[in-house]
Coordinates of C-alpha atoms in Angstrom, one line a residue:
X1158 CA -32.2 2.3 63.9
X1159 CA -35.6 3.5 62.6
X1160 CA -38.8 1.6 62.1
X1161 CA -39.5 0.6 58.5
X1162 CA -43.1 1.0 57.5
X1163 CA -42.6 -1.5 54.7
X1164 CA -41.3 -4.3 56.9
X1165 CA -43.9 -6.9 58.3
X1166 CA -42.6 -9.5 60.8
X1167 CA -44.6 -12.7 60.6
X1168 CA -44.0 -15.0 63.6
X1169 CA -44.8 -18.7 63.5
X1170 CA -45.7 -20.0 66.9
X1171 CA -47.5 -23.2 66.2
X1172 CA -45.5 -25.5 68.5
X1173 CA -43.9 -27.3 65.6
X1174 CA -40.6 -27.9 67.5
X1175 CA -39.9 -31.4 68.5
X1176 CA -39.0 -30.2 72.0
X1177 CA -42.7 -29.9 72.6
X1178 CA -43.3 -33.7 72.6
X1179 CA -44.7 -35.3 74.7
X1180 CA -46.8 -32.4 76.0
X1181 CA -50.2 -31.9 74.6
X1182 CA -50.9 -28.5 73.0
X1183 CA -52.8 -27.2 76.0
X1184 CA -50.0 -28.1 78.3
X1185 CA -47.5 -26.4 75.9
X1186 CA -49.4 -23.2 76.3
X1187 CA -49.0 -23.3 80.1
X1188 CA -45.5 -24.9 80.4
X1189 CA -43.4 -24.4 77.5
X1190 CA -43.7 -20.9 76.1
X1191 CA -41.1 -19.6 78.5
X1192 CA -37.9 -21.6 78.0
X1193 CA -35.2 -18.9 78.4
X1194 CA -35.5 -16.2 81.0
X1195 CA -38.5 -14.3 82.4
X1196 CA -40.1 -13.4 79.1
X1197 CA -41.7 -16.1 77.0
X1198 CA -40.0 -17.0 73.7
X1199 CA -42.5 -15.2 71.7
X1200 CA -42.3 -12.1 73.8
X1201 CA -38.5 -12.1 73.3
X1202 CA -39.0 -12.5 69.5
X1203 CA -41.3 -9.6 69.3
X1204 CA -39.2 -7.4 71.6
X1205 CA -36.1 -8.0 69.3
X1206 CA -38.0 -6.9 66.3
X1207 CA -39.9 -4.0 67.6
X1208 CA -37.1 -1.5 66.9
X1209 CA -37.7 -2.3 63.2
X1210 CA -41.5 -2.3 62.9
X1211 CA -44.4 -1.0 64.8
X1212 CA -46.8 -3.3 66.7
X1213 CA -49.5 -2.9 64.0
X1214 CA -47.1 -4.4 61.4
X1215 CA -46.7 -7.7 63.3
X1216 CA -48.6 -10.9 62.3
X1217 CA -48.5 -14.2 64.3
X1218 CA -49.7 -17.6 63.0
X1219 CA -50.4 -20.1 65.7
X1220 CA -53.1 -22.5 66.9
X1221 CA -56.3 -22.4 68.9
X1222 CA -54.6 -23.6 72.2
X1223 CA -51.7 -21.0 72.1
X1224 CA -53.7 -18.0 70.8
X1225 CA -55.3 -16.9 74.1
X1226 CA -51.8 -17.0 75.9
X1227 CA -50.2 -15.1 73.1
X1228 CA -52.9 -12.4 73.1
X1229 CA -52.4 -12.1 76.8
X1230 CA -48.7 -11.8 76.5
X1231 CA -48.7 -9.4 73.6
X1232 CA -51.6 -7.1 74.2
X1233 CA -50.3 -4.3 71.9
X1234 CA -50.5 -6.4 68.9
X1235 CA -53.7 -6.2 66.8
X1236 CA -55.9 -9.2 67.8
X1237 CA -57.1 -9.9 64.2
X1238 CA -53.5 -10.3 63.2
X1239 CA -52.9 -13.2 65.6
X1240 CA -54.3 -16.1 63.5
X1241 CA -55.0 -19.5 64.8
X1242 CA -54.7 -22.3 62.1
X1243 CA -57.8 -24.5 62.1
X1244 CA -55.4 -27.4 61.5
X1245 CA -51.6 -27.3 61.4
X1246 CA -50.4 -27.4 57.8
X1247 CA -46.6 -26.6 58.2
X1248 CA -44.8 -23.5 57.1
X1249 CA -45.8 -23.0 53.5
X1250 CA -49.6 -22.5 54.1
X1251 CA -48.8 -20.5 57.3
X1252 CA -46.5 -17.9 55.7
X1253 CA -48.3 -18.1 52.4
X1254 CA -51.6 -16.9 54.1
X1255 CA -49.7 -14.0 55.5
X1256 CA -48.3 -13.1 52.0
X1257 CA -51.8 -13.1 50.5
X1258 CA -53.2 -11.0 53.3
X1259 CA -50.4 -8.5 53.0
X1260 CA -50.7 -8.6 49.2
X1261 CA -54.0 -6.9 49.4
X1262 CA -52.8 -4.2 51.7
X1263 CA -49.3 -3.5 50.3
X1264 CA -47.9 -5.7 47.5
X1265 CA -44.3 -4.2 48.1
X1266 CA -44.5 -5.1 51.8
X1267 CA -41.4 -7.1 52.8
X1268 CA -42.3 -10.1 55.0
X1269 CA -39.9 -11.5 57.5
X1270 CA -40.6 -15.1 58.5
X1271 CA -39.4 -15.7 62.1
X1272 CA -40.0 -18.9 64.2
X1273 CA -40.9 -18.0 67.8
X1274 CA -38.3 -20.4 69.5
X1275 CA -35.0 -18.8 68.5
X1276 CA -32.4 -17.4 70.9
X1277 CA -30.3 -14.4 69.7
X1278 CA -27.3 -13.3 71.6
X1279 CA -26.3 -10.1 69.7
X1280 CA -29.6 -8.3 69.0
X1281 CA -28.0 -5.2 67.4
X1282 CA -26.2 -7.4 64.8
X1283 CA -29.4 -9.3 64.3
X1284 CA -31.4 -6.2 63.5
X1285 CA -28.6 -4.9 61.3
X1286 CA -28.6 -8.2 59.3
X1287 CA -32.4 -8.1 58.9
X1288 CA -32.2 -4.5 57.6
X1289 CA -29.6 -5.6 54.9
X1290 CA -32.0 -8.4 54.1
X1291 CA -34.9 -6.1 53.7
X1292 CA -32.9 -4.0 51.2
X1293 CA -32.2 -7.0 49.0
X1294 CA -35.7 -8.4 49.3
X1295 CA -37.5 -5.1 48.2
X1296 CA -35.1 -4.6 45.3
X1297 CA -36.6 -7.3 43.1
X1298 CA -38.1 -10.8 43.0
X1299 CA -35.6 -11.8 45.5
X1300 CA -35.6 -14.2 48.5
X1301 CA -33.2 -13.8 51.4
X1302 CA -32.4 -16.5 53.9
X1303 CA -30.2 -15.9 57.0
X1304 CA -27.5 -18.5 57.1
X1305 CA -25.7 -19.5 60.3
X1306 CA -22.0 -20.4 60.0
X1307 CA -21.9 -24.0 61.3
X1308 CA -19.5 -24.8 64.2
X1309 CA -20.1 -28.6 64.1
X1310 CA -21.4 -31.3 61.8
X1311 CA -25.0 -30.9 63.0
X1312 CA -27.5 -33.5 61.4
X1313 CA -30.6 -31.7 62.8
X1314 CA -30.5 -28.7 60.7
X1315 CA -30.9 -28.1 56.9
X1316 CA -27.9 -26.7 55.0
X1317 CA -27.6 -24.0 52.4
X1318 CA -24.8 -24.3 49.7
X1319 CA -23.6 -20.8 48.9
X1320 CA -22.1 -19.7 45.6
X1321 CA -20.7 -16.4 44.4
X1322 CA -21.0 -13.1 46.1
X1323 CA -24.0 -10.9 45.3
X1324 CA -24.0 -7.6 47.2
X1325 CA -21.5 -7.1 50.0
X1326 CA -21.5 -10.2 52.1
X1327 CA -24.6 -11.7 50.5
X1328 CA -24.2 -14.8 48.6
X1329 CA -26.1 -16.6 45.7
X1330 CA -27.8 -19.8 47.0
X1331 CA -27.0 -22.9 44.9
X1332 CA -29.1 -25.4 46.7
X1333 CA -30.7 -26.5 50.0
X1334 CA -30.2 -29.8 51.6
X1335 CA -32.4 -31.1 54.3
X1336 CA -30.9 -32.7 57.5
X1337 CA -27.9 -34.7 56.1
X1338 CA -26.4 -37.8 57.7
X1339 CA -23.3 -37.3 59.8
X1340 CA -20.8 -38.1 57.1
X1341 CA -22.4 -35.6 54.7
X1342 CA -22.7 -33.0 57.4
X1343 CA -19.0 -33.2 58.1
X1344 CA -18.2 -32.8 54.4
X1345 CA -20.4 -29.6 54.3
X1346 CA -18.6 -28.0 57.3
X1347 CA -15.2 -28.9 55.8
X1348 CA -16.1 -27.3 52.4
X1349 CA -16.5 -23.8 54.0
X1350 CA -19.4 -22.6 51.8
X1351 CA -22.2 -24.2 53.6
X1352 CA -24.5 -22.6 56.2
X1353 CA -27.2 -23.8 58.5
X1354 CA -30.7 -22.8 57.4
X1355 CA -32.0 -20.7 60.2
X1356 CA -35.6 -20.8 59.1
X1357 CA -35.6 -17.0 58.9
X1358 CA -36.5 -15.6 55.4
X1359 CA -37.3 -12.2 53.8
X1360 CA -39.3 -11.6 50.7
X1361 CA -41.9 -9.2 49.4
X1362 CA -45.6 -10.2 49.6
X1363 CA -45.6 -10.2 45.8
X1364 CA -42.5 -12.4 45.5
X1365 CA -43.8 -15.0 47.8
X1366 CA -47.3 -15.0 46.5
X1367 CA -46.0 -15.5 42.9
X1368 CA -43.7 -18.3 44.0
X1369 CA -46.6 -20.1 45.7
X1370 CA -48.8 -19.6 42.6
X1371 CA -45.9 -21.2 40.5
X1372 CA -44.9 -24.1 42.8
X1373 CA -47.9 -24.7 45.0
X1374 CA -50.8 -23.6 42.9
X1375 CA -53.7 -25.5 44.4
X1376 CA -52.8 -24.3 48.0
X1377 CA -52.1 -20.8 46.7
X1378 CA -55.6 -20.6 45.3
X1379 CA -57.1 -21.7 48.7
X1380 CA -55.0 -19.1 50.6
X1381 CA -55.9 -16.3 48.2
X1382 CA -59.6 -17.1 48.6
X1383 CA -59.3 -17.0 52.4
X1384 CA -57.4 -13.7 52.4
X1385 CA -60.1 -12.2 50.2
X1386 CA -62.5 -12.5 53.1
X1387 CA -60.3 -11.0 55.8
X1388 CA -62.0 -8.3 57.7
X1389 CA -65.5 -9.6 56.8
X1390 CA -67.9 -11.8 58.7
X1391 CA -67.0 -14.7 56.2
X1392 CA -63.4 -14.9 57.2
X1393 CA -63.7 -17.3 60.2
X1394 CA -65.8 -19.8 58.4
X1395 CA -63.9 -19.6 55.2
X1396 CA -60.6 -20.0 57.1
X1397 CA -61.9 -23.1 58.9
X1398 CA -63.4 -24.6 55.7
X1399 CA -60.5 -24.1 53.2
X1400 CA -57.3 -24.0 55.2
X1401 CA -57.3 -27.7 56.2
X1402 CA -57.4 -28.5 52.4
X1403 CA -54.1 -26.8 51.8
X1404 CA -51.0 -29.0 51.4
X1405 CA -49.1 -30.0 54.6
X1406 CA -45.6 -29.0 53.4
X1407 CA -42.8 -26.6 54.5
X1408 CA -41.9 -23.5 52.7
X1409 CA -38.4 -25.0 52.2
X1410 CA -39.8 -27.9 50.0
X1411 CA -42.7 -25.9 48.5
X1412 CA -40.7 -22.9 47.2
X1413 CA -37.0 -22.7 48.1
X1414 CA -36.0 -26.1 46.6
X1415 CA -37.7 -25.7 43.3
X1416 CA -36.7 -22.1 43.1
X1417 CA -33.1 -23.0 43.7
X1418 CA -33.2 -25.6 41.0
X1419 CA -33.5 -23.0 38.5
X1420 CA -29.9 -22.1 38.9
X1421 CA -27.7 -19.9 41.0
X1422 CA -28.5 -16.7 39.1
X1423 CA -32.1 -17.4 37.9
X1424 CA -33.2 -18.6 41.3
X1425 CA -32.8 -15.2 42.9
X1426 CA -32.2 -16.6 46.4
X1427 CA -29.6 -15.0 48.5
X1428 CA -27.9 -16.1 51.8
X1429 CA -26.9 -13.4 54.3
X1430 CA -24.3 -15.0 56.7
X1431 CA -25.5 -14.3 60.2
X1432 CA -23.1 -14.1 63.1
X1433 CA -25.3 -12.9 65.9
X1434 CA -25.2 -15.9 68.4
X1435 CA -28.2 -17.9 67.1
X1436 CA -29.7 -21.0 68.7
X1437 CA -32.8 -22.8 67.7
X1438 CA -34.6 -24.2 70.8
X1439 CA -36.6 -26.6 68.7
X1440 CA -35.2 -29.7 70.2
X1441 CA -34.1 -31.0 73.6
X1442 CA -30.6 -31.2 72.2
X1443 CA -30.5 -27.5 71.3
X1444 CA -32.0 -26.7 74.7
X1445 CA -29.2 -28.6 76.4
X1446 CA -26.6 -26.8 74.3
X1447 CA -28.0 -23.4 75.1
X1448 CA -28.1 -24.0 78.9
X1449 CA -24.6 -25.5 79.0
X1450 CA -23.3 -22.5 77.0
X1451 CA -24.9 -20.1 79.5
X1452 CA -23.5 -21.8 82.6
X1453 CA -21.1 -24.4 83.7
X1454 CA -23.3 -27.3 85.1
X1455 CA -21.6 -30.2 86.8
X1456 CA -20.4 -32.5 84.2
X1457 CA -22.6 -30.9 81.6
X1458 CA -25.8 -32.3 83.1
X1459 CA -28.9 -30.1 82.9
X1460 CA -31.5 -31.4 85.3
X1461 CA -34.9 -29.8 86.1
X1462 CA -36.2 -31.6 89.2
X1463 CA -37.1 -31.3 92.9
X1464 CA -33.8 -32.9 93.8
X1465 CA -30.9 -34.6 92.2
X1466 CA -28.1 -37.2 92.8
X1467 CA -25.3 -37.4 90.1
X1468 CA -22.7 -40.2 90.1
X1469 CA -20.4 -40.8 87.1
X1470 CA -23.1 -39.1 84.8
X1471 CA -22.1 -36.7 82.0
X1472 CA -23.9 -34.5 79.4
X1473 CA -27.5 -35.5 80.2
X1474 CA -30.6 -33.5 79.9
X1475 CA -33.4 -34.5 82.3
X1476 CA -36.8 -32.7 82.6
X1477 CA -38.7 -34.1 85.5
X1478 CA -40.3 -31.3 87.5
X1479 CA -41.4 -32.2 91.0
X1480 CA -39.5 -35.5 91.1
X1481 CA -36.2 -36.6 92.7
X1482 CA -33.8 -37.6 89.9
X1483 CA -30.7 -39.8 90.2
X1484 CA -28.4 -40.2 87.3
X1485 CA -25.8 -43.0 87.7
X1486 CA -23.4 -44.1 85.1
X1487 CA -25.2 -42.6 82.1
X1488 CA -24.2 -40.1 79.5
X1489 CA -25.7 -38.0 76.8
X1490 CA -29.3 -39.0 77.6
X1491 CA -32.5 -37.0 77.1
X1492 CA -35.2 -37.9 79.6
X1493 CA -38.4 -35.9 79.6
X1494 CA -41.4 -36.7 81.9
X1495 CA -44.8 -35.3 81.9
X1496 CA -48.1 -36.5 83.4
X1497 CA -49.0 -38.6 80.5
X1498 CA -45.9 -39.6 78.7
X1499 CA -42.1 -40.4 79.0
X1500 CA -39.4 -39.7 76.5
X1501 CA -36.0 -41.5 76.7
X1502 CA -33.6 -40.9 73.9
X1503 CA -30.0 -39.6 73.4
X1504 CA -28.8 -36.2 72.6
X1505 CA -27.7 -37.6 69.3
X1506 CA -31.1 -38.9 68.3
X1507 CA -33.3 -36.2 69.9
X1508 CA -34.2 -34.9 66.5
X1509 CA -35.9 -38.2 65.7
X1510 CA -38.6 -37.4 68.2
X1511 CA -40.5 -35.8 65.3
X1512 CA -41.0 -39.4 64.0
X1513 CA -42.8 -40.2 67.3
X1514 CA -45.0 -37.2 66.8
X1515 CA -45.9 -38.4 63.4
X1516 CA -46.7 -41.8 64.7
X1517 CA -49.0 -40.4 67.3
X1518 CA -50.8 -38.3 64.7
X1519 CA -51.2 -41.3 62.4
X1520 CA -52.7 -43.3 65.3
X1521 CA -55.0 -40.3 66.2
X1522 CA -53.6 -40.2 69.8
X1523 CA -54.5 -36.4 69.9
X1524 CA -54.5 -36.4 73.7
X1525 CA -50.6 -36.6 73.5
X1526 CA -50.1 -34.4 70.5

């Protein structure tokens, strides 16, 4: 498997996952970058992709609090290519800025968008799937999404409705559906032509830049102006001044949904079914699922604590480092304790923690967010 000089991995490490609540951003940098094994999640993500691209081809979009830790953990990556957002503006501006930066360097560059909190079991298959996606992305104005075959009616993920075959196992995308209710999710899984949206996309810099110009024009103009100053003394000030003005919107809503609305053929969005043991550790529920799959904890309880007592308790996730924890007669709970906050929910509703984060933002409780 050779490195591809035309493939540029862009890793989003902004702490957007709801699992990070209720930790402040500074505490995230210290406590929650490492969730699975000795390497941090972002180190694992880079290591998985290094066989496909050299370190100088990597870009990372993060925030001011996480950037120092990332630079320390990934010393071989070019420092200027680890960008810290002045203000979190969701995935469309983050990946869009990377597109306009690379557009200046190599318009045909194929960008891979990768969240930093994924777990991949079969890395060889993962890289082979990406290579097939790069081939499709560089052959036209094509967008490729890696779709995960669902094994349950999950309400915490977006879904991709696939249509006819395109090339080999690739499929035309008919539409995207964001986080359906339980009844609709069950219908999708039963239909057989729906996939979970992994949040991993491939497109050329030109394709993504043009899509943003079409569907998110004001933000595209801001990002293009910022990119024009990269490598100059004006970049930092321009970035701080203009980036917060960009729209706070995901790339799914900004580009994928309006593009798919053009129709199965005209949209030029393609789903590559991915079977490489994927898990998105973006929620406490996913983290519980991941740990129970790796081991066989007593009655499905995952408890991080100084000591534990369990009686008639099943399927709970408790994060209370340094404390003695007793679980008695409870099931499917998520309890997360930190110095300044306490989260109590259920595995079923853990995805709704994002609403709490939104509330804290609205109330300007920045100490917690």
